[in-house]
mmCIF file of C-alpha atoms in Angstrom:
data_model
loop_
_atom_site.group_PDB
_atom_site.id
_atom_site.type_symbol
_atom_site.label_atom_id
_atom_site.label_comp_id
_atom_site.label_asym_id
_atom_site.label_seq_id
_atom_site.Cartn_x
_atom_site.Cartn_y
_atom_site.Cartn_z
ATOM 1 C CA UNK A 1 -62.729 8.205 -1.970
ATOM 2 C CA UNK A 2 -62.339 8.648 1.742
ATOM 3 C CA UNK A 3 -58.608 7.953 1.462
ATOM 4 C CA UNK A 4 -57.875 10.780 -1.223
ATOM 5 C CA UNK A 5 -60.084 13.487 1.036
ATOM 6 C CA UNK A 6 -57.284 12.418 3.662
ATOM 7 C CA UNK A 7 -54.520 12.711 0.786
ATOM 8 C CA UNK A 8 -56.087 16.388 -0.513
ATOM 9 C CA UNK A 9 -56.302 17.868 3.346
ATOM 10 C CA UNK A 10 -52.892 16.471 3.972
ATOM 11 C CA UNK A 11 -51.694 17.765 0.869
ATOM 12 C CA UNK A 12 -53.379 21.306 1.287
ATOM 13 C CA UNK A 13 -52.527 21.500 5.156
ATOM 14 C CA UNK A 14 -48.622 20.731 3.909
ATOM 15 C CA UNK A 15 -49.001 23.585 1.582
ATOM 16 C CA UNK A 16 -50.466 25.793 4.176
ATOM 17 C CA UNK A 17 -47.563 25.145 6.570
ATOM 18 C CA UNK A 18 -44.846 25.651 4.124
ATOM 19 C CA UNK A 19 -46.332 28.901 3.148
ATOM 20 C CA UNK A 20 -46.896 30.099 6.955
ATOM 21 C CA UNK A 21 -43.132 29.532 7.313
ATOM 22 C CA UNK A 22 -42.008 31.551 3.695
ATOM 23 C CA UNK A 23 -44.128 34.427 5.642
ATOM 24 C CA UNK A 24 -42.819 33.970 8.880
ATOM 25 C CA UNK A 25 -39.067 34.104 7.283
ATOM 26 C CA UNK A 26 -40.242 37.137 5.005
ATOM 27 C CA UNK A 27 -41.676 39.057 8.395
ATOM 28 C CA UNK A 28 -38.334 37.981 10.456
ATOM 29 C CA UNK A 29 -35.824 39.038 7.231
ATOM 30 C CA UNK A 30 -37.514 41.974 7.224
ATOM 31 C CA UNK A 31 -37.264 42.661 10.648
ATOM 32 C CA UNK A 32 -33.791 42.249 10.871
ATOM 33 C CA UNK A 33 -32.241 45.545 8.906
ATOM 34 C CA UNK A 34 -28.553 46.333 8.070
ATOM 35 C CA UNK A 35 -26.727 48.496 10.554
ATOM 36 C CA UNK A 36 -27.907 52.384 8.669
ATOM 37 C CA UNK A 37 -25.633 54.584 7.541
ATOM 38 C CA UNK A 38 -26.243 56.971 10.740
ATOM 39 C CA UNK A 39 -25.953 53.988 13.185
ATOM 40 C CA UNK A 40 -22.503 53.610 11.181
ATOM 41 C CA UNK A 41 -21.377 56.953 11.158
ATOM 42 C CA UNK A 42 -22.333 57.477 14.298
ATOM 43 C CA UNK A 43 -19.652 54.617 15.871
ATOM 44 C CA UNK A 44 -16.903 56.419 13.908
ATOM 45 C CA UNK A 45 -17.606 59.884 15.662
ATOM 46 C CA UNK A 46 -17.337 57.982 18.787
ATOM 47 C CA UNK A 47 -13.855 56.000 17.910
ATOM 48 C CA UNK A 48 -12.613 59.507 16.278
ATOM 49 C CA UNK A 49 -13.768 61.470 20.036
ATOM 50 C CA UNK A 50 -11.758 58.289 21.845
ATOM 51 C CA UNK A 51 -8.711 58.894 19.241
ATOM 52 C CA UNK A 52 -8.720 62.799 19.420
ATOM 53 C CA UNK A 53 -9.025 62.667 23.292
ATOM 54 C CA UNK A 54 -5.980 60.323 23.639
ATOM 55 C CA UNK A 55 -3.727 62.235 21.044
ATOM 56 C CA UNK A 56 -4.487 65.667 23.353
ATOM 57 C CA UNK A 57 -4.015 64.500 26.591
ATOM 58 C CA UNK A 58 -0.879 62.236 25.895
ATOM 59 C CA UNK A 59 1.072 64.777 23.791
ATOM 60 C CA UNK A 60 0.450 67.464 26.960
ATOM 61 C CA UNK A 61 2.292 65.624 29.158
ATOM 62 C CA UNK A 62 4.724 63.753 26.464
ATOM 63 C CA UNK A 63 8.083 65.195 28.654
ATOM 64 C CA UNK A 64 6.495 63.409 32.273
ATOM 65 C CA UNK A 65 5.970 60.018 30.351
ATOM 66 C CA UNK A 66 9.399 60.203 29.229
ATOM 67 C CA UNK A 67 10.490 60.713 32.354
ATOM 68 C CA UNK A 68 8.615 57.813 34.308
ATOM 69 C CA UNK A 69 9.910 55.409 31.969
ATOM 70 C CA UNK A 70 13.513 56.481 32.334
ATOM 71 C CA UNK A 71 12.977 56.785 35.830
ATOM 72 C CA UNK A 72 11.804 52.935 35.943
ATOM 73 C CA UNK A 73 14.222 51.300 33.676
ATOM 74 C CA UNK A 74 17.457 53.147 34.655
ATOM 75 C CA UNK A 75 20.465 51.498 35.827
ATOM 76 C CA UNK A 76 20.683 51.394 39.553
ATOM 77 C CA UNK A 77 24.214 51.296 39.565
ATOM 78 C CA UNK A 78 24.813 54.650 36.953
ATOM 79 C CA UNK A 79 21.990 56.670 38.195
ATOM 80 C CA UNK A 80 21.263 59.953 35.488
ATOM 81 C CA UNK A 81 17.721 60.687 36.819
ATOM 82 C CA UNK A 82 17.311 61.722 40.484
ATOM 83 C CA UNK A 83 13.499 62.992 40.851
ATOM 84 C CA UNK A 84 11.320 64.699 37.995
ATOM 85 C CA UNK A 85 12.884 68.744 37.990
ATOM 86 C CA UNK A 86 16.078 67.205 37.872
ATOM 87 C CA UNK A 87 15.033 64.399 35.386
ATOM 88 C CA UNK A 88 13.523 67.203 32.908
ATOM 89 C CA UNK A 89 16.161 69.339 33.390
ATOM 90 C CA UNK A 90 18.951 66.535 32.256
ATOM 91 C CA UNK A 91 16.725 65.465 29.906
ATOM 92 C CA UNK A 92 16.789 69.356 28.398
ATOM 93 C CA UNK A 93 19.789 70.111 28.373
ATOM 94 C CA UNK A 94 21.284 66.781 27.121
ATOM 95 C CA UNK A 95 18.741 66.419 24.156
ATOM 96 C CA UNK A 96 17.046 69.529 24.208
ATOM 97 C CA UNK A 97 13.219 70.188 23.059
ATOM 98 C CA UNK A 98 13.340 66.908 20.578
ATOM 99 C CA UNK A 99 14.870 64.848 23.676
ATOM 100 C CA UNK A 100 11.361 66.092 25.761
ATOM 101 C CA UNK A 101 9.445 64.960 22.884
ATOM 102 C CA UNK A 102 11.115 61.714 22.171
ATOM 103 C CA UNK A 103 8.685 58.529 21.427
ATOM 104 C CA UNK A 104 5.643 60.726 21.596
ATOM 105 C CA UNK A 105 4.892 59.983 17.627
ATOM 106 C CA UNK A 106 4.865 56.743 18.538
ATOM 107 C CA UNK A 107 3.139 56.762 21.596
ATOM 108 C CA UNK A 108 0.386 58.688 19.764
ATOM 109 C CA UNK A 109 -0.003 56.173 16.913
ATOM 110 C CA UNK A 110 -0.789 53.659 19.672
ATOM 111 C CA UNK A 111 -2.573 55.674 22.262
ATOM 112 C CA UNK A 112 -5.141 57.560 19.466
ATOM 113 C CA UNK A 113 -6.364 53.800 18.395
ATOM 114 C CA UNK A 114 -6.049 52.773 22.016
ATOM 115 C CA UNK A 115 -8.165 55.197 23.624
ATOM 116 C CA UNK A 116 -10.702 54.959 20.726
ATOM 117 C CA UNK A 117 -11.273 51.302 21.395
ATOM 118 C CA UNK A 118 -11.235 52.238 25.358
ATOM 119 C CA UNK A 119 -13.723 54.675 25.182
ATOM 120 C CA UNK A 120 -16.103 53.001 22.329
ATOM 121 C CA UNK A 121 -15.628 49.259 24.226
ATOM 122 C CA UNK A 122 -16.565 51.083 27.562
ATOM 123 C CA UNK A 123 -20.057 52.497 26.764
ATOM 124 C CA UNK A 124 -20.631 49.146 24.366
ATOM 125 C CA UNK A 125 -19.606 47.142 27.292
ATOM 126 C CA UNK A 126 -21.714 49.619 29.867
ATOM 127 C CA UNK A 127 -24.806 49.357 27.676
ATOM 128 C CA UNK A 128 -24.449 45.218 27.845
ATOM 129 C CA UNK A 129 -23.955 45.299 31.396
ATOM 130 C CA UNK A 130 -27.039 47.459 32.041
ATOM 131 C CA UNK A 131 -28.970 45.399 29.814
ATOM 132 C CA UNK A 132 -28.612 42.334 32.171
ATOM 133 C CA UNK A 133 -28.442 43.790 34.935
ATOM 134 C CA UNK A 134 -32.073 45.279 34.060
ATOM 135 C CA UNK A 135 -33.438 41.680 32.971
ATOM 136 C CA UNK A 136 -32.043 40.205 35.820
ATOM 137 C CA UNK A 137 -33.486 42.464 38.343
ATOM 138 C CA UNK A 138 -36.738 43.196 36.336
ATOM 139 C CA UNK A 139 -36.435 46.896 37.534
ATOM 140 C CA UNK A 140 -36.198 48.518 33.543
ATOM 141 C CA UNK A 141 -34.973 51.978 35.335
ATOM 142 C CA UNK A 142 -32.039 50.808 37.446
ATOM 143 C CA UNK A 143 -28.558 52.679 36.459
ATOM 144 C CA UNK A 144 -25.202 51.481 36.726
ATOM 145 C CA UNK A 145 -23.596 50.780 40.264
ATOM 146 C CA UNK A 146 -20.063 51.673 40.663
ATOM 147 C CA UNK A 147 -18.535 47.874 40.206
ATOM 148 C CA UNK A 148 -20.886 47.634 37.096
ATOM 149 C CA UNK A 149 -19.470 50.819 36.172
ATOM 150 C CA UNK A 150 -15.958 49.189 37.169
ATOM 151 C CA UNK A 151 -16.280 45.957 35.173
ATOM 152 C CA UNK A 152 -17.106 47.753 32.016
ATOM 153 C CA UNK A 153 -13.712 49.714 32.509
ATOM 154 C CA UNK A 154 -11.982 46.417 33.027
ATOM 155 C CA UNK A 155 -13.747 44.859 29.530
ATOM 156 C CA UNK A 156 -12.446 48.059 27.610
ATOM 157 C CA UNK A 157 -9.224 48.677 29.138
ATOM 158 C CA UNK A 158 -8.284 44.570 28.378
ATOM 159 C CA UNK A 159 -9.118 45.039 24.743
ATOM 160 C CA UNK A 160 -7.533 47.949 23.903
ATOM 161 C CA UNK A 161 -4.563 47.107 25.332
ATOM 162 C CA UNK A 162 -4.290 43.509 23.802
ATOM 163 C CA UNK A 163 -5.147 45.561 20.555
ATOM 164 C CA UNK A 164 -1.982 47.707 20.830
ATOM 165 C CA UNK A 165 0.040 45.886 23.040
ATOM 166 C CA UNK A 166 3.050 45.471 20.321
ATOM 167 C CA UNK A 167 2.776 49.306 19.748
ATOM 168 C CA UNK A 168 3.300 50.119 23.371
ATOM 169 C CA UNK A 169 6.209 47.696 24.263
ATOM 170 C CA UNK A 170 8.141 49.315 20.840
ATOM 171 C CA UNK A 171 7.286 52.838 22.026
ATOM 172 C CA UNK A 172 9.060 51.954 25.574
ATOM 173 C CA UNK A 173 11.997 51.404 23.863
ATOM 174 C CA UNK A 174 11.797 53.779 21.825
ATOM 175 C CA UNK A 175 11.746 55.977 24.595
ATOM 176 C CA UNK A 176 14.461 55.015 26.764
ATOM 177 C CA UNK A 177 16.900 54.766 23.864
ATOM 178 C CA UNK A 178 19.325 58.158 23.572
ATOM 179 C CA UNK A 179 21.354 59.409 20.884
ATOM 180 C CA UNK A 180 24.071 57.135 22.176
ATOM 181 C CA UNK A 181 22.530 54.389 21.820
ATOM 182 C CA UNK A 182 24.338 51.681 20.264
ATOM 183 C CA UNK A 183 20.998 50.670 18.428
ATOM 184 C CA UNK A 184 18.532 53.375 17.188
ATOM 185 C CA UNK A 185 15.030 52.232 16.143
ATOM 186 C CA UNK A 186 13.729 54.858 13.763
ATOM 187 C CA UNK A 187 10.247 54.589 13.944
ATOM 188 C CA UNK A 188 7.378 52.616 14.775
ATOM 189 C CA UNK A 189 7.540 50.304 11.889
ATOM 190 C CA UNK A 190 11.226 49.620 11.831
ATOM 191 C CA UNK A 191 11.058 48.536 15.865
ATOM 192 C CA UNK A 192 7.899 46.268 15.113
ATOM 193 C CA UNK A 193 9.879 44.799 12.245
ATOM 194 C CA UNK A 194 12.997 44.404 13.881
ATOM 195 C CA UNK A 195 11.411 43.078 17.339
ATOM 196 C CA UNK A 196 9.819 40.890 14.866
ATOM 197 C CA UNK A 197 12.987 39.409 13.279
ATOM 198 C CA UNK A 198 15.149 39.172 16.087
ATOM 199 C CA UNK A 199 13.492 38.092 19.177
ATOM 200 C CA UNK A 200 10.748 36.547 17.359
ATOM 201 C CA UNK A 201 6.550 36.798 17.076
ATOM 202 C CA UNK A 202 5.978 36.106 20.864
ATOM 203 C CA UNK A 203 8.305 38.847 22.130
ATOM 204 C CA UNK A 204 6.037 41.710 20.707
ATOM 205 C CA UNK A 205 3.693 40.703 23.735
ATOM 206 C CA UNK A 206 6.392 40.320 26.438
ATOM 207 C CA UNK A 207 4.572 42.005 29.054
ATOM 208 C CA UNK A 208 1.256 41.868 28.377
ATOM 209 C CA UNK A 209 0.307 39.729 31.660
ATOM 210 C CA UNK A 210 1.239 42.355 34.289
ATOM 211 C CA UNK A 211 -0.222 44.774 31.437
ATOM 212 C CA UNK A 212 -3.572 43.040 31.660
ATOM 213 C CA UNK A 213 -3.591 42.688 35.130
ATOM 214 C CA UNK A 214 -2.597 46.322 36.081
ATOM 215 C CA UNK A 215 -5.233 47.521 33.019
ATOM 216 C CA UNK A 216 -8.143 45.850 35.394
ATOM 217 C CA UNK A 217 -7.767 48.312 38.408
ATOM 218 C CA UNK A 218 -6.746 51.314 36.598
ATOM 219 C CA UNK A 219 -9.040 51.465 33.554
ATOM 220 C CA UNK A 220 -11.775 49.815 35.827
ATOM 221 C CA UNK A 221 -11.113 52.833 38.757
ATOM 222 C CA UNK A 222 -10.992 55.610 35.775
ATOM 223 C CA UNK A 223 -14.141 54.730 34.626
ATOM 224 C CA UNK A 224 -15.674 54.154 37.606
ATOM 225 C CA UNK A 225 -14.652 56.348 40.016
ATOM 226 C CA UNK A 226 -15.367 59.454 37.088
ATOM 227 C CA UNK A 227 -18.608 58.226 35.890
ATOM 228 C CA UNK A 228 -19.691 57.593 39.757
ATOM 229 C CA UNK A 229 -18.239 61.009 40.849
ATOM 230 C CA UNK A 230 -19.879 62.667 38.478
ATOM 231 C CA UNK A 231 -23.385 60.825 39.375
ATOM 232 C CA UNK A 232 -22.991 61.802 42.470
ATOM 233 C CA UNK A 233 -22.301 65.315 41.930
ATOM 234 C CA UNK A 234 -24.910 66.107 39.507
ATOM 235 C CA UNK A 235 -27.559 64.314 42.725
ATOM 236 C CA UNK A 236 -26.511 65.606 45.271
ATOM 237 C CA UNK A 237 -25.025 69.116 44.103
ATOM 238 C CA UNK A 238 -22.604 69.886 46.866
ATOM 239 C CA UNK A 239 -21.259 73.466 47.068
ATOM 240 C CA UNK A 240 -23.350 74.546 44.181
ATOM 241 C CA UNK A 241 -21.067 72.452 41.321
ATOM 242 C CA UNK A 242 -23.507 71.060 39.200
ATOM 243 C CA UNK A 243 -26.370 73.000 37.708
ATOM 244 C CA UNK A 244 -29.731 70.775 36.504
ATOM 245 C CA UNK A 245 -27.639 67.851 34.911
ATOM 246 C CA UNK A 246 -24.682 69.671 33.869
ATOM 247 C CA UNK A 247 -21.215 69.739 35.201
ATOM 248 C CA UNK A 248 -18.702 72.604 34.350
ATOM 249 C CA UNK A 249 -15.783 71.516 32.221
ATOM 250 C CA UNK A 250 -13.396 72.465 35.717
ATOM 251 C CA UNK A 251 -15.697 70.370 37.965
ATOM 252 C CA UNK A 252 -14.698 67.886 35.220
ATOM 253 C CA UNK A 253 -11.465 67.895 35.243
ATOM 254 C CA UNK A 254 -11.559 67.600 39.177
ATOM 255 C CA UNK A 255 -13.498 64.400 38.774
ATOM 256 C CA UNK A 256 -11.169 63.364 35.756
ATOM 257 C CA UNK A 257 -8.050 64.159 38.550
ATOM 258 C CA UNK A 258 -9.522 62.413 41.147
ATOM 259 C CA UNK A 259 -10.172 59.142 39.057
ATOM 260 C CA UNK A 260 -6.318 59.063 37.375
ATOM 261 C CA UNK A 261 -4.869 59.276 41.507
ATOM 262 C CA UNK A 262 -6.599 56.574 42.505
ATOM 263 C CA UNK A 263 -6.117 54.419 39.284
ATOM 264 C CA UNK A 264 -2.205 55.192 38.646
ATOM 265 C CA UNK A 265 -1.498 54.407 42.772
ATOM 266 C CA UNK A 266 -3.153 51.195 42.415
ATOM 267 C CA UNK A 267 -1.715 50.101 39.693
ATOM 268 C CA UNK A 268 1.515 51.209 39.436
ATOM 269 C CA UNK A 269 3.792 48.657 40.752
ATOM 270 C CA UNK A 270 2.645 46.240 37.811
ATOM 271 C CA UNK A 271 3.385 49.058 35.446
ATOM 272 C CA UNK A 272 7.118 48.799 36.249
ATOM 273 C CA UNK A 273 7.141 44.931 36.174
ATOM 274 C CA UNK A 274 5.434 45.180 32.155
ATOM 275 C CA UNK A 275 8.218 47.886 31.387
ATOM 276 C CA UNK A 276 11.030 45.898 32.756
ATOM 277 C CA UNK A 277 9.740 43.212 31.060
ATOM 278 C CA UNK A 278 9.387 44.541 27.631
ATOM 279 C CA UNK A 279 13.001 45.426 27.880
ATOM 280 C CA UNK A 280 13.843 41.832 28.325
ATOM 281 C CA UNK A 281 15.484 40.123 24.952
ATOM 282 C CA UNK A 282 16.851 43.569 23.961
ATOM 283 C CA UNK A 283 20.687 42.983 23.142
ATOM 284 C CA UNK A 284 21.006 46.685 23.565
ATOM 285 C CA UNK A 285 18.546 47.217 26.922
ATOM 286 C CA UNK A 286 21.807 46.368 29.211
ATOM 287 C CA UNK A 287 23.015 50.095 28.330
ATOM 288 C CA UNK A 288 19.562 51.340 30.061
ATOM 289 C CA UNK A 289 18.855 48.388 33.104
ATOM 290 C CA UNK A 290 20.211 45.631 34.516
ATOM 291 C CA UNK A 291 19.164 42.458 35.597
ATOM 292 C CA UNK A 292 20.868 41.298 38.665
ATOM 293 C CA UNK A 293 21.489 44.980 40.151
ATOM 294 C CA UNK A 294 25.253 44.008 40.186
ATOM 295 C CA UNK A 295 26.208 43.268 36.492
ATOM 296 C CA UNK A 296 25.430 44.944 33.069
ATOM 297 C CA UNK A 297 23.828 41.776 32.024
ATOM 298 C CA UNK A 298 21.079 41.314 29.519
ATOM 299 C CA UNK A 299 18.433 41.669 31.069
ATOM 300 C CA UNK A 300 16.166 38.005 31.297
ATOM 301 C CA UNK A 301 13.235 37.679 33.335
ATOM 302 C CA UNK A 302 11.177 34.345 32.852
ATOM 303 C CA UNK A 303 8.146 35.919 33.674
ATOM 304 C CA UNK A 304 6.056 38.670 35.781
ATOM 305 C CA UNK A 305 6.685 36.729 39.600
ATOM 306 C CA UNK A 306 10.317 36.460 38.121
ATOM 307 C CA UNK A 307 10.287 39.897 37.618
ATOM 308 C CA UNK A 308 8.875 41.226 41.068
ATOM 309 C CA UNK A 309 11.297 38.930 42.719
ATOM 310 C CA UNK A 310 14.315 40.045 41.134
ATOM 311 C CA UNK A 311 13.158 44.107 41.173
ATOM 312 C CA UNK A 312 12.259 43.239 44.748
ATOM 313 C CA UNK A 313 15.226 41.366 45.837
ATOM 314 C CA UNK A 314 18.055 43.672 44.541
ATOM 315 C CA UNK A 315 16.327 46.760 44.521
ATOM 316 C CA UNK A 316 13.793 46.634 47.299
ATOM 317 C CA UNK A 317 10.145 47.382 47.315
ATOM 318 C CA UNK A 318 10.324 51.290 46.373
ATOM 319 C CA UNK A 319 12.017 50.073 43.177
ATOM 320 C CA UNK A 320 8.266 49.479 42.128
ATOM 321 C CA UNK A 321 7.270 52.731 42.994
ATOM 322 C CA UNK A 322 10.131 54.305 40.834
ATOM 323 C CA UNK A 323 8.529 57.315 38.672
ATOM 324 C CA UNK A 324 6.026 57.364 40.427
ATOM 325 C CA UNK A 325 6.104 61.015 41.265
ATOM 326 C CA UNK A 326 6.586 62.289 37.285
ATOM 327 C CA UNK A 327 3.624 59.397 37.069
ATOM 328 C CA UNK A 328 1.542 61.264 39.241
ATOM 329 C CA UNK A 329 2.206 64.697 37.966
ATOM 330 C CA UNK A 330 1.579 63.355 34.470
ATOM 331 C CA UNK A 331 -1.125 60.880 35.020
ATOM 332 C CA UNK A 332 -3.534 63.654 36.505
ATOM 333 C CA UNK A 333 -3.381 65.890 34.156
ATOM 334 C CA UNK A 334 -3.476 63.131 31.663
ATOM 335 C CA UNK A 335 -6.566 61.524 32.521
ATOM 336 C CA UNK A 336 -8.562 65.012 33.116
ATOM 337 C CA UNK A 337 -7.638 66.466 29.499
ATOM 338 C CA UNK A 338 -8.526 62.649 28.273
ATOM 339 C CA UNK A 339 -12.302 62.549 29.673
ATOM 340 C CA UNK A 340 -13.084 66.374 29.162
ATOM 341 C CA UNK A 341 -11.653 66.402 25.618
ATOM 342 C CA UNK A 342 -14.040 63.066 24.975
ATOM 343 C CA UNK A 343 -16.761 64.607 26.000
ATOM 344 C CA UNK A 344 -16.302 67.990 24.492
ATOM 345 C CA UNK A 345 -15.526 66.494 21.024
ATOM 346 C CA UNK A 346 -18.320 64.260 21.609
ATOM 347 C CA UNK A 347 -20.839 66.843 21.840
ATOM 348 C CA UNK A 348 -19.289 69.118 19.353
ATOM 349 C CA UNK A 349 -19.944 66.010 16.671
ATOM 350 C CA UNK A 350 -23.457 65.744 18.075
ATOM 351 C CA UNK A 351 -22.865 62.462 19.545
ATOM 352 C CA UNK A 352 -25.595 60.942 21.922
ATOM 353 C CA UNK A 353 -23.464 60.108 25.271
ATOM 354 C CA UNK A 354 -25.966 58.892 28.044
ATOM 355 C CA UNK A 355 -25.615 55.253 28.750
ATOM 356 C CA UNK A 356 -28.510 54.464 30.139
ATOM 357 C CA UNK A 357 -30.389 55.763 26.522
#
């Protein structure tokens, strides 16, 4: 009799476990909720202010990219492009308004999804990093410090690049090529394919080292060095440019300025090394730049310390600096427009932009 009490109180405290747990899971299940419809729609506002801001600021200052990349490709030996007024105006009169705007359709397709992943992965990624750095300092108000700030730009700037790397090294060549050309690629999808077929999967990411590497100082600076400036501004209100918590779109732009200088001058040298490279394996590329500096050679590099030796070694240090100037003019403007049209279209969609919310 004793033995079936045990039995029945085993049995019922089984029973009384196992439904415990079904409530448990029932509380937790319903705890856990779908990403809503707002939460959704609010991420595609974000991407589409990241996408708009790129397309704007890009397209503004489509003739200067041109330029740069001519300017750091171009034979050494059959020199066409001699500083940036002369550069535009032999690009004008040569190939007139079209020859100003050539590769910026492509550039755009890969720059809108580009800087919509940059932007979007940057706040994610700043979010994240605030989170931990809050739980590991137990202090639930502390704010972003400037190599926080800088590590989140690195996160963003290495993901949307390796998301659109292909796009970019096509739109180089697309760019450099001229009406003479003995090869014209007509479009984004017919230089992906034929990059594809003739040089083979792993050449659509020739490149992308020096790419990644350069992305880390000057994504990481833009962000950082805006988002900090701007801080700093808005605390300690110098010469009356920040009123309460707001900034004026000019003061912007200033900050935007500043943060593209420092960024582009940093990082510069390994944006000639990832352009020379990405002409590498192009039959026709020995028409634009040449390997050795003697020979119109195709134009091989085995990789990026390959390719700073040889730039270095026939063409001296200030070949890495080469665009710079049209860089400079261009990057400037490029990165103001980019963060002040963000954050305009951002608040005209009603988007909530503080990190730190």
């Amino acid at each position: 009799m004793a033995s079936e009490d045990v039995v029945g109180k085993r049995s019922e405290s089984a029973v009384t476990t196992i439904v415990n747990l079904a409530e448990e899971a029932k509380m937790a299940s319903e705890g856990v909720k779908a990403p809503s419809h707002a939460a959704i729609f609010s991420i595609c506002k974000s991407l589409a202010a990241g996408g708009i801001a790129g397309g704007v600021s890009r397209t503004a200052v489509a003739p200067l990219e041109r330029l740069k990349i001519l300017l750091q490709v171009q034979n050494s030996h059959n020199i066409k492009y001699n500083g940036t007024v002369q550069g535009l105006k032999y690009i004008w009169r040569t190939e007139g308004l079209r020859g100003m705007f050539k590769g910026n359709g492509t550039n755009c397709a890969r720059i809108v999804p580009n800087s919509a992943v940059k932007f979007f992965s940057y706040e994610e990624a700043s979010k994240g990093i605030l989170w931990f750095y809050r739980q590991q300092t137990g202090n639930e108000d502390a704010e972003l410090t400037p190599l926080l700030r800088l590590g989140a730009g690195a996160c963003a700037g290495i993901i949307a690049m390796s998301a659109t790397y292909p796009m970019d090294l096509v739109r180089g060549r697309i760019t450099v090529q001229t009406d003479k050309s003995p090869s014209q690629y007509r479009g984004l999808f017919h230089a992906l394919r034929t990059v594809f077929v003739e040089e083979g999967p792993r050449a659509l990411y020739k490149g992308w080292l020096p790419s990644v590497i350069g992305v880390i100082p000057y994504v990481g600076l833009n962000f950082a060095v805006y988002e900090s400036l701007k801080d700093w501004l808005v605390k300690s209100r110098p010469f009356g440019l920040a009123h309460d918590t707001e900034l004026s779109v000019t003061t912007k732009l200033g900050c935007g300025a500043v943060a593209g200088t420092i960024g582009q001058t940093v990082s510069y040298p390994l944006d000639v090394i990832r352009r020379r490279m990405q002409m590498g394996g192009w039959k026709n590329a020995a028409s634009v730049v040449i390997g050795d500096g003697k020979n119109k050679a195709p134009v091989e590099y085995s990789g990026m310390v390959d390719a700073f030796r040889k730039t270095v070694r026939h063409e001296g240090v200030g070949a890495l600096y080469k665009g710079l100037v049209p860089n400079s003019v261009k990057v400037v403007p490029s990165i103001a427009i980019a963060f002040v049209t963000y954050e305009v279209v951002k608040d005209i969609l009603g988007v909530e932009m503080r990190i730190s919310d």
